[in-house]
mmCIF file of C-alpha atoms in Angstrom:
data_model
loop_
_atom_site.group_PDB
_atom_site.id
_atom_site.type_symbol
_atom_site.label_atom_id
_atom_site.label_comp_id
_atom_site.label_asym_id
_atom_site.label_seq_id
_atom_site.Cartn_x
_atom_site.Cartn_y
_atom_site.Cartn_z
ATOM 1 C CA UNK A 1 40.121 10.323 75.186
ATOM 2 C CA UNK A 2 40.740 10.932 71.921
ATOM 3 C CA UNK A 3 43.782 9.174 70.889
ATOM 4 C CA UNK A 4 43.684 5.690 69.586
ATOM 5 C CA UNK A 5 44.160 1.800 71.615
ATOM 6 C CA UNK A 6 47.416 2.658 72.097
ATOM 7 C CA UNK A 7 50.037 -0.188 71.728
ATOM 8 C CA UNK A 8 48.252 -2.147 69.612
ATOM 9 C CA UNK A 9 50.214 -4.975 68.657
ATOM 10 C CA UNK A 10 51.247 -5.122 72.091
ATOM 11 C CA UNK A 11 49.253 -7.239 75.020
ATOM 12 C CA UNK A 12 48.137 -4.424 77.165
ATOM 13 C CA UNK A 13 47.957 -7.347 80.126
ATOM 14 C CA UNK A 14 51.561 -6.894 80.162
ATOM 15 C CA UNK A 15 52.230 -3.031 80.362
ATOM 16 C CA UNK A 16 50.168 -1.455 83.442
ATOM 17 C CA UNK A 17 49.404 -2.638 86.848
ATOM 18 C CA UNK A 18 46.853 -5.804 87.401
ATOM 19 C CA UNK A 19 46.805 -5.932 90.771
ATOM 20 C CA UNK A 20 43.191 -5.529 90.743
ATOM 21 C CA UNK A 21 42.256 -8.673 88.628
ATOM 22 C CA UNK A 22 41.007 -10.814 90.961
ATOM 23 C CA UNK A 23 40.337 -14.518 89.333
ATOM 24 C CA UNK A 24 37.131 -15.390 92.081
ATOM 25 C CA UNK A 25 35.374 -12.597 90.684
ATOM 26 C CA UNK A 26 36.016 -13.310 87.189
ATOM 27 C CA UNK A 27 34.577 -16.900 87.915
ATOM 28 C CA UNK A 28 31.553 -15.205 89.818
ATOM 29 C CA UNK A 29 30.997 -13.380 86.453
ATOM 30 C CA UNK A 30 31.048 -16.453 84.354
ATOM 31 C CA UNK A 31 28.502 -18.004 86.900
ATOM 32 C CA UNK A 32 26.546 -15.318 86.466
ATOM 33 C CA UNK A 33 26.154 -15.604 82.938
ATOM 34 C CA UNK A 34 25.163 -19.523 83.426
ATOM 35 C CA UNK A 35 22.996 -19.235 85.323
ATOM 36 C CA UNK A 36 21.214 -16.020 83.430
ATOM 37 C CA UNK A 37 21.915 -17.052 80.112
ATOM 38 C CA UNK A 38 19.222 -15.995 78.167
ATOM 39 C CA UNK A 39 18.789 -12.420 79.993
ATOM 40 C CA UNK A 40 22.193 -11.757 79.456
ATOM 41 C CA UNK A 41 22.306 -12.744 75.431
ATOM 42 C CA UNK A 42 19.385 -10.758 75.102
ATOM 43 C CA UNK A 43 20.804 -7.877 76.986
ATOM 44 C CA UNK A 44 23.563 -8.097 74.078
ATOM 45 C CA UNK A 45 21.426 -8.584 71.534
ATOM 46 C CA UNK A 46 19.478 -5.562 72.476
ATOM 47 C CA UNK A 47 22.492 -3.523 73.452
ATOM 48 C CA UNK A 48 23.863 -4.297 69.580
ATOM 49 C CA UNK A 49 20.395 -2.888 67.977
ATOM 50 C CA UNK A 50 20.281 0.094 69.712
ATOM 51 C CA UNK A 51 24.327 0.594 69.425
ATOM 52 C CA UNK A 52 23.960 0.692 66.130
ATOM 53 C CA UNK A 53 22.445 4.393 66.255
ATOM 54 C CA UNK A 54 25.674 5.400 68.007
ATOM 55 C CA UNK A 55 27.546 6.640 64.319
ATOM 56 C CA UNK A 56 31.206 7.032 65.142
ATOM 57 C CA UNK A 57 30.707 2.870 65.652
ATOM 58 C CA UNK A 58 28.779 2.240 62.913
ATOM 59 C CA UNK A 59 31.100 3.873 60.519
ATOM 60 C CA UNK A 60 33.931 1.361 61.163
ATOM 61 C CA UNK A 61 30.923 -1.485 60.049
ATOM 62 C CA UNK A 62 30.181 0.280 57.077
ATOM 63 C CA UNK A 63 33.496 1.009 55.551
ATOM 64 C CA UNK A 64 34.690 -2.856 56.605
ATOM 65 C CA UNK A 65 31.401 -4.479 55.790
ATOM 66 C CA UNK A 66 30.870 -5.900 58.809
ATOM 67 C CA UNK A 67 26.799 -7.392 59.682
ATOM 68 C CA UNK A 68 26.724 -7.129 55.875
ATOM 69 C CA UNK A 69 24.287 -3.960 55.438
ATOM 70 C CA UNK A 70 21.410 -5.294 53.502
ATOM 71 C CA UNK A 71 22.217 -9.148 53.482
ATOM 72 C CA UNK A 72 21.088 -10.871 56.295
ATOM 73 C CA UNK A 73 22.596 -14.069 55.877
ATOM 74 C CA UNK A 74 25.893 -12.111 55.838
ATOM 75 C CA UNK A 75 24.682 -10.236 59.281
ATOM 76 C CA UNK A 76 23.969 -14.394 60.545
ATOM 77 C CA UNK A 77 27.289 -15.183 60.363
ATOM 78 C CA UNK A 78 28.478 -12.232 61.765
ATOM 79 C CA UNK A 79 26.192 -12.943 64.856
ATOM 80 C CA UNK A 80 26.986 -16.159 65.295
ATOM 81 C CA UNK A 81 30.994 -15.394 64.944
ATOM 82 C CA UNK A 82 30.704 -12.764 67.450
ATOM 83 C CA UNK A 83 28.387 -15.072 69.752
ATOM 84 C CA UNK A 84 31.030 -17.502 70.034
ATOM 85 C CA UNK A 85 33.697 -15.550 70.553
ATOM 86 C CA UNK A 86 31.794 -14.088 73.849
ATOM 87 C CA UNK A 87 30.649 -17.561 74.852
ATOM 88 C CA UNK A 88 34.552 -18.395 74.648
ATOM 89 C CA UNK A 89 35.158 -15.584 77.060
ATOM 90 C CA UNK A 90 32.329 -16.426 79.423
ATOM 91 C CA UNK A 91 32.952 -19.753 79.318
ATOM 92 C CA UNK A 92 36.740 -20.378 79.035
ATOM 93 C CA UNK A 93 39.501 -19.895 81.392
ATOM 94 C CA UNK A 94 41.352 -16.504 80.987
ATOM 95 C CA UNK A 95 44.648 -16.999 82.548
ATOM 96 C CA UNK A 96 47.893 -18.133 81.028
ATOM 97 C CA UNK A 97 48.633 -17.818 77.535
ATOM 98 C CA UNK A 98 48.180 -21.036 76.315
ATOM 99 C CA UNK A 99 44.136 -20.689 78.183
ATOM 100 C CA UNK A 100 41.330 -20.969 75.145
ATOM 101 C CA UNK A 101 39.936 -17.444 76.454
ATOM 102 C CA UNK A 102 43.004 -15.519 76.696
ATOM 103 C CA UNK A 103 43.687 -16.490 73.292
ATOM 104 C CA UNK A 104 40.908 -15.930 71.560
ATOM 105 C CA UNK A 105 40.647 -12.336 73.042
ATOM 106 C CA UNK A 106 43.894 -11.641 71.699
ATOM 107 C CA UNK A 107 42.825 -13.155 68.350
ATOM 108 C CA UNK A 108 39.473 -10.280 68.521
ATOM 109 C CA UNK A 109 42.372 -7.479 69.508
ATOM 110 C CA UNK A 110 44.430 -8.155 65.955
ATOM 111 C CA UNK A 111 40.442 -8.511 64.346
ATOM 112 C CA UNK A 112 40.125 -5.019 65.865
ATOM 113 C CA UNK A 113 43.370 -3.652 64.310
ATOM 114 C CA UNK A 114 42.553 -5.359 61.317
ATOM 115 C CA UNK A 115 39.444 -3.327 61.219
ATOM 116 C CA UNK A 116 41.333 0.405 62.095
ATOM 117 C CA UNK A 117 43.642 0.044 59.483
ATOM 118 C CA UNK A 118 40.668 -1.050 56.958
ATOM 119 C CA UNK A 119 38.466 1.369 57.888
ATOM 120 C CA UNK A 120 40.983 4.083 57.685
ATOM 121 C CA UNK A 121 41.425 3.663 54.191
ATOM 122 C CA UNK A 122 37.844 2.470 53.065
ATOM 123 C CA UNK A 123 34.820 5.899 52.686
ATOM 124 C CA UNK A 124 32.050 4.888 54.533
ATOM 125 C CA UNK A 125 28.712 4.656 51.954
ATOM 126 C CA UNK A 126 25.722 5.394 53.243
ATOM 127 C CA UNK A 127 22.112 3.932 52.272
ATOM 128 C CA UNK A 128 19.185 6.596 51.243
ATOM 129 C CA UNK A 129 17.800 4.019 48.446
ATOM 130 C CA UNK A 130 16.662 1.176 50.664
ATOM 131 C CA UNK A 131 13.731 -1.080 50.003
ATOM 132 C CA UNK A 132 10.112 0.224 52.058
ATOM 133 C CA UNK A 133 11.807 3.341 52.861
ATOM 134 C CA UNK A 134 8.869 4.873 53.179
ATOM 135 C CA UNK A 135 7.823 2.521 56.310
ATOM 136 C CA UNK A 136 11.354 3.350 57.819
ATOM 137 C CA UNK A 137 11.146 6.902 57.899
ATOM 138 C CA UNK A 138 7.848 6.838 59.700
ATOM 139 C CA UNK A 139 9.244 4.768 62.560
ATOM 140 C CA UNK A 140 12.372 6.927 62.565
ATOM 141 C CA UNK A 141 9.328 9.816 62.530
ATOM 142 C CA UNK A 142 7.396 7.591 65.525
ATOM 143 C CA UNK A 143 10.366 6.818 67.565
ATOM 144 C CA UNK A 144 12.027 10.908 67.731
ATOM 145 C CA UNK A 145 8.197 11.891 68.640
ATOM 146 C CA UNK A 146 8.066 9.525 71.241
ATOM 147 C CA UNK A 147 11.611 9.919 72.478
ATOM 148 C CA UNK A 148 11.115 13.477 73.075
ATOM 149 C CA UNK A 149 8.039 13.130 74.806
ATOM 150 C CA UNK A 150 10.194 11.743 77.512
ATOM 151 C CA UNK A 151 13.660 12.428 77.384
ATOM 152 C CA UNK A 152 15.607 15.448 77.226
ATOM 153 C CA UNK A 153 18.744 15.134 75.373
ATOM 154 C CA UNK A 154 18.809 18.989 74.437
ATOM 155 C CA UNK A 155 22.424 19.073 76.167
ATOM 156 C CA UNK A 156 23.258 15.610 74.619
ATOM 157 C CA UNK A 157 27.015 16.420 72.924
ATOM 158 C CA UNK A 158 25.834 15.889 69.123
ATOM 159 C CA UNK A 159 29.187 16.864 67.732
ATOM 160 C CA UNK A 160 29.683 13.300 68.466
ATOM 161 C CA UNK A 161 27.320 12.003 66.024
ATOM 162 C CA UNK A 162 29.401 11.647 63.439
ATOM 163 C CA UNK A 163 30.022 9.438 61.001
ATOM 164 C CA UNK A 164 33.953 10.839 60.245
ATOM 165 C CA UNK A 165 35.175 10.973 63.438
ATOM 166 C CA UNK A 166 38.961 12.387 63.412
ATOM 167 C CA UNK A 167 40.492 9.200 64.480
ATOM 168 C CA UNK A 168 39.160 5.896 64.532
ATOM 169 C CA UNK A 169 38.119 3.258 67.269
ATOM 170 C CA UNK A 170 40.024 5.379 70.087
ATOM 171 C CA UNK A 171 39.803 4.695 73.540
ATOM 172 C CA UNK A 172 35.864 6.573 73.322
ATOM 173 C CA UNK A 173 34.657 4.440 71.077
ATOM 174 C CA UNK A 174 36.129 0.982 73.163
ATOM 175 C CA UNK A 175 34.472 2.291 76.084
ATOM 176 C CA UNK A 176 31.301 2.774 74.412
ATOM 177 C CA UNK A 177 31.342 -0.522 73.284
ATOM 178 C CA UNK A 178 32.331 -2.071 76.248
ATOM 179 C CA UNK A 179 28.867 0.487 77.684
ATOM 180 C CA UNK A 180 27.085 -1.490 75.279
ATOM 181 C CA UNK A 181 28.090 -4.829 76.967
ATOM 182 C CA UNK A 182 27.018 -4.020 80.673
ATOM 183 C CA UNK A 183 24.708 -1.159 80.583
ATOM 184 C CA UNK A 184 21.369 -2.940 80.402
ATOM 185 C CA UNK A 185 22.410 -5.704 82.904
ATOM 186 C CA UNK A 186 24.052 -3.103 85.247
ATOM 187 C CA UNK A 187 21.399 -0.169 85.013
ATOM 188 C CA UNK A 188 17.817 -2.520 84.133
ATOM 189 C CA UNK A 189 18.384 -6.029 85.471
ATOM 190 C CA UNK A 190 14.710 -6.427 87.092
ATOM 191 C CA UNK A 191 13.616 -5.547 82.991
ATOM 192 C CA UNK A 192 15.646 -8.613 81.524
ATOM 193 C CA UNK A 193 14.271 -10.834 84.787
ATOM 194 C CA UNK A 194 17.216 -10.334 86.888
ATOM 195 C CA UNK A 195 16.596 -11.052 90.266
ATOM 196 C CA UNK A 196 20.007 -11.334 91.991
ATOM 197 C CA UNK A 197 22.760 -8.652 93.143
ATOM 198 C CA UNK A 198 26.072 -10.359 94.105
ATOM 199 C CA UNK A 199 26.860 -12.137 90.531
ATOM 200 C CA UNK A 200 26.621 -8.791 88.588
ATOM 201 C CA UNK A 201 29.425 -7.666 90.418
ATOM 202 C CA UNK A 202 31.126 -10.153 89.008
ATOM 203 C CA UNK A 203 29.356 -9.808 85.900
ATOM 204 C CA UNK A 204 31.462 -6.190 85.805
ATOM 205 C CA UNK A 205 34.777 -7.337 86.902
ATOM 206 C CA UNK A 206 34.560 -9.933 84.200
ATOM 207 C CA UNK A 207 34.394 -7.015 81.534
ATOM 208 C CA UNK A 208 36.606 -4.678 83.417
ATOM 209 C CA UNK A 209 39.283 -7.662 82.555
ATOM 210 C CA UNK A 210 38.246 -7.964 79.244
ATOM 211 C CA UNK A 211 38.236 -4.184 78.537
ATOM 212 C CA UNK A 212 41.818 -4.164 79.761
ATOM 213 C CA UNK A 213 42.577 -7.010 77.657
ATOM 214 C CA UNK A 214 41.154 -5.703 74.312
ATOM 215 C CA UNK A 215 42.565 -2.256 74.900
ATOM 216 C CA UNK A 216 40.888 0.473 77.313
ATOM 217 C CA UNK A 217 43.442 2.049 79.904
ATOM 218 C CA UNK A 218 42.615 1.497 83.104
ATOM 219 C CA UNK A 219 41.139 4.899 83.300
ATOM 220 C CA UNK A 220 38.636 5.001 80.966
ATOM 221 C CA UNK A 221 37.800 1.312 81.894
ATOM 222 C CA UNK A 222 33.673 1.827 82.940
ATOM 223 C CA UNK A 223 33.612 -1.383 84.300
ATOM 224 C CA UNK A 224 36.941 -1.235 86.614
ATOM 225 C CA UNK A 225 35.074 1.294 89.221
ATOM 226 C CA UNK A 226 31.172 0.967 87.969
ATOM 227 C CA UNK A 227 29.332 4.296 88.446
ATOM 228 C CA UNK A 228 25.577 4.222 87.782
ATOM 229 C CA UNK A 229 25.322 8.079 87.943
ATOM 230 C CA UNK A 230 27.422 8.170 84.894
ATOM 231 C CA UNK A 231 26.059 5.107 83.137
ATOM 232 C CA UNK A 232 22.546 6.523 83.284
ATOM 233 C CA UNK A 233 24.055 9.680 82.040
ATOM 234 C CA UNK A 234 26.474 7.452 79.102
ATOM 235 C CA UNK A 235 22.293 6.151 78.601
ATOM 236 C CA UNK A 236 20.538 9.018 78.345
ATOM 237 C CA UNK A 237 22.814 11.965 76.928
ATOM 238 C CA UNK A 238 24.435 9.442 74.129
ATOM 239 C CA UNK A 239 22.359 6.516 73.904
ATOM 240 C CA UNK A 240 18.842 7.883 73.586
ATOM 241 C CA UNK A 241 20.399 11.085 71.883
ATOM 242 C CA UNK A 242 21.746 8.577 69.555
ATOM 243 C CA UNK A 243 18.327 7.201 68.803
ATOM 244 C CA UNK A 244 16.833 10.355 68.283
ATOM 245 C CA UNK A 245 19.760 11.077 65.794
ATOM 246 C CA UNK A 246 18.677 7.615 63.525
ATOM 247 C CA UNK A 247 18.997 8.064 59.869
ATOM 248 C CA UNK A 248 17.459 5.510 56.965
ATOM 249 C CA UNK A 249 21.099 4.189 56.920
ATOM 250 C CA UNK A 250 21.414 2.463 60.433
ATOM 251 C CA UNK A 251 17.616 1.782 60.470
ATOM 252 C CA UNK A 252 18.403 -0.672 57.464
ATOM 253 C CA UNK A 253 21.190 -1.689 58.807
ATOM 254 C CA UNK A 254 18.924 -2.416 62.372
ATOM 255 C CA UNK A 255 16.727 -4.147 60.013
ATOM 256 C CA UNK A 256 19.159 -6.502 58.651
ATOM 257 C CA UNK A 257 20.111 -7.596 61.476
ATOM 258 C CA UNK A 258 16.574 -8.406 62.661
ATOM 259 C CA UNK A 259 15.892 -10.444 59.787
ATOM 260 C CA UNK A 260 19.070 -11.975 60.572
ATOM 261 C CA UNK A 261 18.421 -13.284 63.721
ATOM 262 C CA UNK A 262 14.411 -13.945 63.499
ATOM 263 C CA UNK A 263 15.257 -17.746 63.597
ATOM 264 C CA UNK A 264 15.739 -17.189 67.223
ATOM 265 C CA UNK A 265 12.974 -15.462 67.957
ATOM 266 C CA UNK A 266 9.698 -15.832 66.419
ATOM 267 C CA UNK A 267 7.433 -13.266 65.788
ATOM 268 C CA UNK A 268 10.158 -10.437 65.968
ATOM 269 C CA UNK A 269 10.298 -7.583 64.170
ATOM 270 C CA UNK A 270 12.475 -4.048 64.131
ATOM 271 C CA UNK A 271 9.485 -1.806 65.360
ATOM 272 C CA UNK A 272 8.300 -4.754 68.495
ATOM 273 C CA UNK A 273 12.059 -4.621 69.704
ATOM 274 C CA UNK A 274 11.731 -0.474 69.854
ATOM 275 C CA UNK A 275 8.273 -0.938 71.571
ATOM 276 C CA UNK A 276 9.294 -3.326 74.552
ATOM 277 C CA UNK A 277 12.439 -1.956 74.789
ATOM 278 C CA UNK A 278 11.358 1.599 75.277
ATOM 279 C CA UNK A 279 8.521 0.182 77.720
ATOM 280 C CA UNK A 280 11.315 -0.441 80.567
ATOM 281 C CA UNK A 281 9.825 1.289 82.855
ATOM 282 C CA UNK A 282 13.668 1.300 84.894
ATOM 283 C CA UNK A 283 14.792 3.033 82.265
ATOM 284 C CA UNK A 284 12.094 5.020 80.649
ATOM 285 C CA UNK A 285 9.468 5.496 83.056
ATOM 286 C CA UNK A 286 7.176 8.587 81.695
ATOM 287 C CA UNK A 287 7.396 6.574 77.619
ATOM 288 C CA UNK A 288 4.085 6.384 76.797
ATOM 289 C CA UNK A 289 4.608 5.436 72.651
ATOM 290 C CA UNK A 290 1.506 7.335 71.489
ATOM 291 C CA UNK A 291 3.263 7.430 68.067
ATOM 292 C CA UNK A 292 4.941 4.235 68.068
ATOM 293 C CA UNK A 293 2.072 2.196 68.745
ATOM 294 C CA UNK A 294 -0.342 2.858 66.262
ATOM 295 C CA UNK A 295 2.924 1.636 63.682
ATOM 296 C CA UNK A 296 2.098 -1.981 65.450
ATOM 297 C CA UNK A 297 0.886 -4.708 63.407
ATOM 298 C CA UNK A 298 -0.572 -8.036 65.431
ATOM 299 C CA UNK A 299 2.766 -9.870 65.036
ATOM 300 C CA UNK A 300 4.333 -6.940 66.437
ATOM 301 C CA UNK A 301 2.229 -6.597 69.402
ATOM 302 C CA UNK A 302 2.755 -10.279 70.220
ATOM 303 C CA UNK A 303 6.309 -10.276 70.671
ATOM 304 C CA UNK A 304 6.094 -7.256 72.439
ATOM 305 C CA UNK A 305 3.509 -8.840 75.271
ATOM 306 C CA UNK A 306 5.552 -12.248 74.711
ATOM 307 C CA UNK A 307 8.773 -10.417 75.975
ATOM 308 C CA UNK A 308 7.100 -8.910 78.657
ATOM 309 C CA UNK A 309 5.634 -12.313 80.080
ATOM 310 C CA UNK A 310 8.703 -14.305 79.662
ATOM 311 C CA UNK A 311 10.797 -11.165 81.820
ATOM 312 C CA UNK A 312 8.073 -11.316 84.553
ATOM 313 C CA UNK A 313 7.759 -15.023 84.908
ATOM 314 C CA UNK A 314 11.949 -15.936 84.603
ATOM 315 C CA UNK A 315 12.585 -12.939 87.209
ATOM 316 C CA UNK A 316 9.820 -14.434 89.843
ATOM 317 C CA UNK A 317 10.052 -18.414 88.689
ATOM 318 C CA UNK A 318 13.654 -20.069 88.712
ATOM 319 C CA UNK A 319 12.268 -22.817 86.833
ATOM 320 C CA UNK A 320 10.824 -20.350 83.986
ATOM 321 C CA UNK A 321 14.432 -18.894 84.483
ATOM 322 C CA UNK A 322 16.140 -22.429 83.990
ATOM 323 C CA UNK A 323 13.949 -23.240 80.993
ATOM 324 C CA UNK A 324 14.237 -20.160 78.851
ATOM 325 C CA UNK A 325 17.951 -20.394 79.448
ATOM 326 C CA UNK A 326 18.084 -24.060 78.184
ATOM 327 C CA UNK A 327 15.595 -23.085 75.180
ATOM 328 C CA UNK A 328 17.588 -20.128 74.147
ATOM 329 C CA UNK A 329 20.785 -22.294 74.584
ATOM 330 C CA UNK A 330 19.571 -25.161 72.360
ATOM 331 C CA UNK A 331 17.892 -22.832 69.637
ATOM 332 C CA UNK A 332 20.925 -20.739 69.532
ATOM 333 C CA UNK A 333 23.373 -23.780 69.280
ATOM 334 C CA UNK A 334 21.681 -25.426 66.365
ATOM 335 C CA UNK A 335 21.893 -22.219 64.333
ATOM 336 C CA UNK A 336 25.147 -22.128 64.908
ATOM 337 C CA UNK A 337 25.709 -25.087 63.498
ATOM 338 C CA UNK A 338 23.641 -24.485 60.764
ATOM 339 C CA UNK A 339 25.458 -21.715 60.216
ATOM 340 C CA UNK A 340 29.070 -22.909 60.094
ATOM 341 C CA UNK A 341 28.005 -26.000 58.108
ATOM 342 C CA UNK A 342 26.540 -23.991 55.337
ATOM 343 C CA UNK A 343 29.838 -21.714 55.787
ATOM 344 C CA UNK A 344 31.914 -24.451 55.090
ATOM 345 C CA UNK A 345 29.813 -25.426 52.106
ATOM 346 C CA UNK A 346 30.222 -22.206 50.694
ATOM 347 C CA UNK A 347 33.860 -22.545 51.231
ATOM 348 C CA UNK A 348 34.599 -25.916 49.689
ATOM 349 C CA UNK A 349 32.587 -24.274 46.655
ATOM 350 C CA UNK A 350 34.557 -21.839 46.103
ATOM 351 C CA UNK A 351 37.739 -24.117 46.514
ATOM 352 C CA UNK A 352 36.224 -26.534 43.515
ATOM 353 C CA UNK A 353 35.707 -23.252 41.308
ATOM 354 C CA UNK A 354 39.283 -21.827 42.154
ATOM 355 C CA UNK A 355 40.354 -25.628 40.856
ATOM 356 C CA UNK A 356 42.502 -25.967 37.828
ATOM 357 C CA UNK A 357 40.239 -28.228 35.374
ATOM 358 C CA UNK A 358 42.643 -30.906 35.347
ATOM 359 C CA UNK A 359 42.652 -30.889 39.196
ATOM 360 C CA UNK A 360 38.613 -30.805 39.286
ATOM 361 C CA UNK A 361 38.691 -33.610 36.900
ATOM 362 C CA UNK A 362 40.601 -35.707 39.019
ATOM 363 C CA UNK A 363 39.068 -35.168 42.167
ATOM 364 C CA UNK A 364 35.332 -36.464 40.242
ATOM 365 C CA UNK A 365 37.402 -39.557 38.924
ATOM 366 C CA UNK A 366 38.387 -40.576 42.522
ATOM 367 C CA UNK A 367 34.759 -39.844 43.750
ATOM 368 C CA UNK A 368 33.724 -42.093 41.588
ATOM 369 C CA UNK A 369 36.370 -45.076 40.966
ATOM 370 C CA UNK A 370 35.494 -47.046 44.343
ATOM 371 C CA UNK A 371 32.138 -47.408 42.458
ATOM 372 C CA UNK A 372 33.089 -47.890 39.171
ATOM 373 C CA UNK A 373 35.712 -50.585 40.883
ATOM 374 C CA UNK A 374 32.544 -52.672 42.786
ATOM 375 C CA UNK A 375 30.632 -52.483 39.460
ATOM 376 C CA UNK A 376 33.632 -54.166 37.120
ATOM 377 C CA UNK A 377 34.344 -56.671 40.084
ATOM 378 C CA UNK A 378 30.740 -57.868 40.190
ATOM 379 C CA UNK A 379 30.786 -58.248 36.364
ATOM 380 C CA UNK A 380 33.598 -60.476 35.988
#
């Protein structure tokens, strides 16, 4: 479990048995997703907060920089790179080489080694000096109180906690991430408003493929032969052990990344998204947040009763299902685009800057000569 991806450079699609890919299911996945869009981005959005406590994978973000600890517009683009990237998966064919999905998952696998090879040579820094520290170490306080109240991790295996692990993103810490991924669909659907059985099958066999394709052997792959008595124990003995584990460091870096996305979601803050998460009663059914809750400001207690509404009515209503998906879907597009259009701003910026003088010079001349042309023609 311990060694690395092994064959990195190498498309794992091609070296082991894939017998068991079967192309109906991966389409009955992709459905899926359609047709429970917003449950299932904020299933990942969720799953990426909390996975955040889990420190052998946070360490490879903070010696590569990646969600850009402390800047949130740097933790944006991040979020919106990595959202399209999955939407590419869950929306693209993934057969053939030349497909757009197949391609862009082996683009994410060379991203990935990218990252190893950075990471192995980059100390990871971590954050004590962080603004309203203060504030943070209460809710770490809250949230440990709470957690213990009503889950025993006393047999959790901490030596894991780490943020040196011995070797980097090996075949653990791709399964964990691909835990990340299905866990709350898989193990809490009714909580996100999932209603329906047959589609997370395929929902599974969608990321069994894609585990295979970005690296975990067939034997470590969770979602190749699903097992809910080990995901609940994946849950419990790692990923509320992990929570319990939080230090100021990932609780700013959890921060960031809420003020990063809060144009998607109004009213959200880091200590509502502990709140309603922990109150999933599928998952934590003796929480009772007698810590937590006094922590709650208004704003806080709004999204938490919003979130709870909007699971009830788009697990009971298909048309409150088919409208938050089509809400989330717009609001989420038209950040993107915001995104990537002030991305290539920035870009073209720092192309002018990088421009020799009498390059820059040039370049204003022939902004301006059409007008400076129409001005001496009109004159004459």
């Amino acid at each position: 479990m311990k060694s690395k991806v092994k064959n990195q450079d190498q498309d794992p699609m091609m070296d082991e048995d894939n017998t068991w890919i079967d192309p109906e299911l991966i389409r009955e996945g992709q459905e899926f997703v359609r047709r429970n869009h917003f449950a299932v981005n904020l299933a990942h959005i969720s799953a990426l907060l909390y996975g955040f406590s889990f420190k052998p994978l946070t360490t490879v973000l903070l010696r590569t920089g990646g969600f850009g600890l402390g800047d949130a517009t740097q933790s944006m683009i991040r979020h919106v790179d990595t959202g399209i990237h999955i939407k590419k998966w869950y929306e693209s064919d993934m057969f053939g080489d030349m497909s757009e999905g197949y391609k862009d998952v082996q683009f994410v696998r060379k991203l990935h080694v990218h990252a190893l090879r950075k990471s192995e040579r980059t100390p990871v820094v971590l954050h004590d000096d962080v603004p309203n520290k203060s504030e943070k170490l209460a809710i770490i306080d809250a949230l440990k109180k709470d957690l213990d109240d009503c889950v025993d991790t006393s047999d959790a295996p901490t030596d894991l906690f780490t943020y040196h692990p011995k070797v980097f993103m090996n075949q653990y810490d791709m399964l964990m991430t691909q835990f990340g991924f299905i866990s709350l669909i898989f193990l809490f659907p009714r909580t996100l408003g999932i209603r329906e059985n047959k589609g997370i099958a395929g929902f599974l066999h969608l990321w069994a493929v894609l585990g295979k394709m970005l690296g975990i052997e067939d034997r470590f792959n969770l979602a190749l032969n699903p097992n809910r008595e080990l995901c609940l124990k994946l849950f419990y003995k790692l990923g509320m052990a992990s929570m319990k584990d939080m230090d100021i460091t990932i609780l700013h870096l959890q921060q960031t990344y809420i003020d990063a996305i809060s144009p998607l979601f109004k009213f959200i803050t880091l200590k509502s998204v502990f709140y309603s998460g922990l109150l999933c009663r599928e998952a934590l059914p003796n929480f009772k947040g007698r810590h937590m809750y006094p922590l709650l400001s208004w704003r806080d207690k709004i999204f938490v009763y919003l979130t709870m509404i909007t699971s009830f009515l788009i697990y009971h209503f298909d048309f409150a299902r088919v409208i938050a998906n089509n809400v989330y879907r717009y609001i989420n597009d038209r950040n993107e685009e915001n995104v990537l259009e002030k991305q290539n701003k920035s870009i073209k910026k720092k192309e002018m800057k990088k421009m020799a003088p009498a390059e820059f010079l040039k370049r204003i001349w022939n902004m301006f000569l059409p007008a400076i042309t129409l001005i001496m023609q009109r004159t004459k």
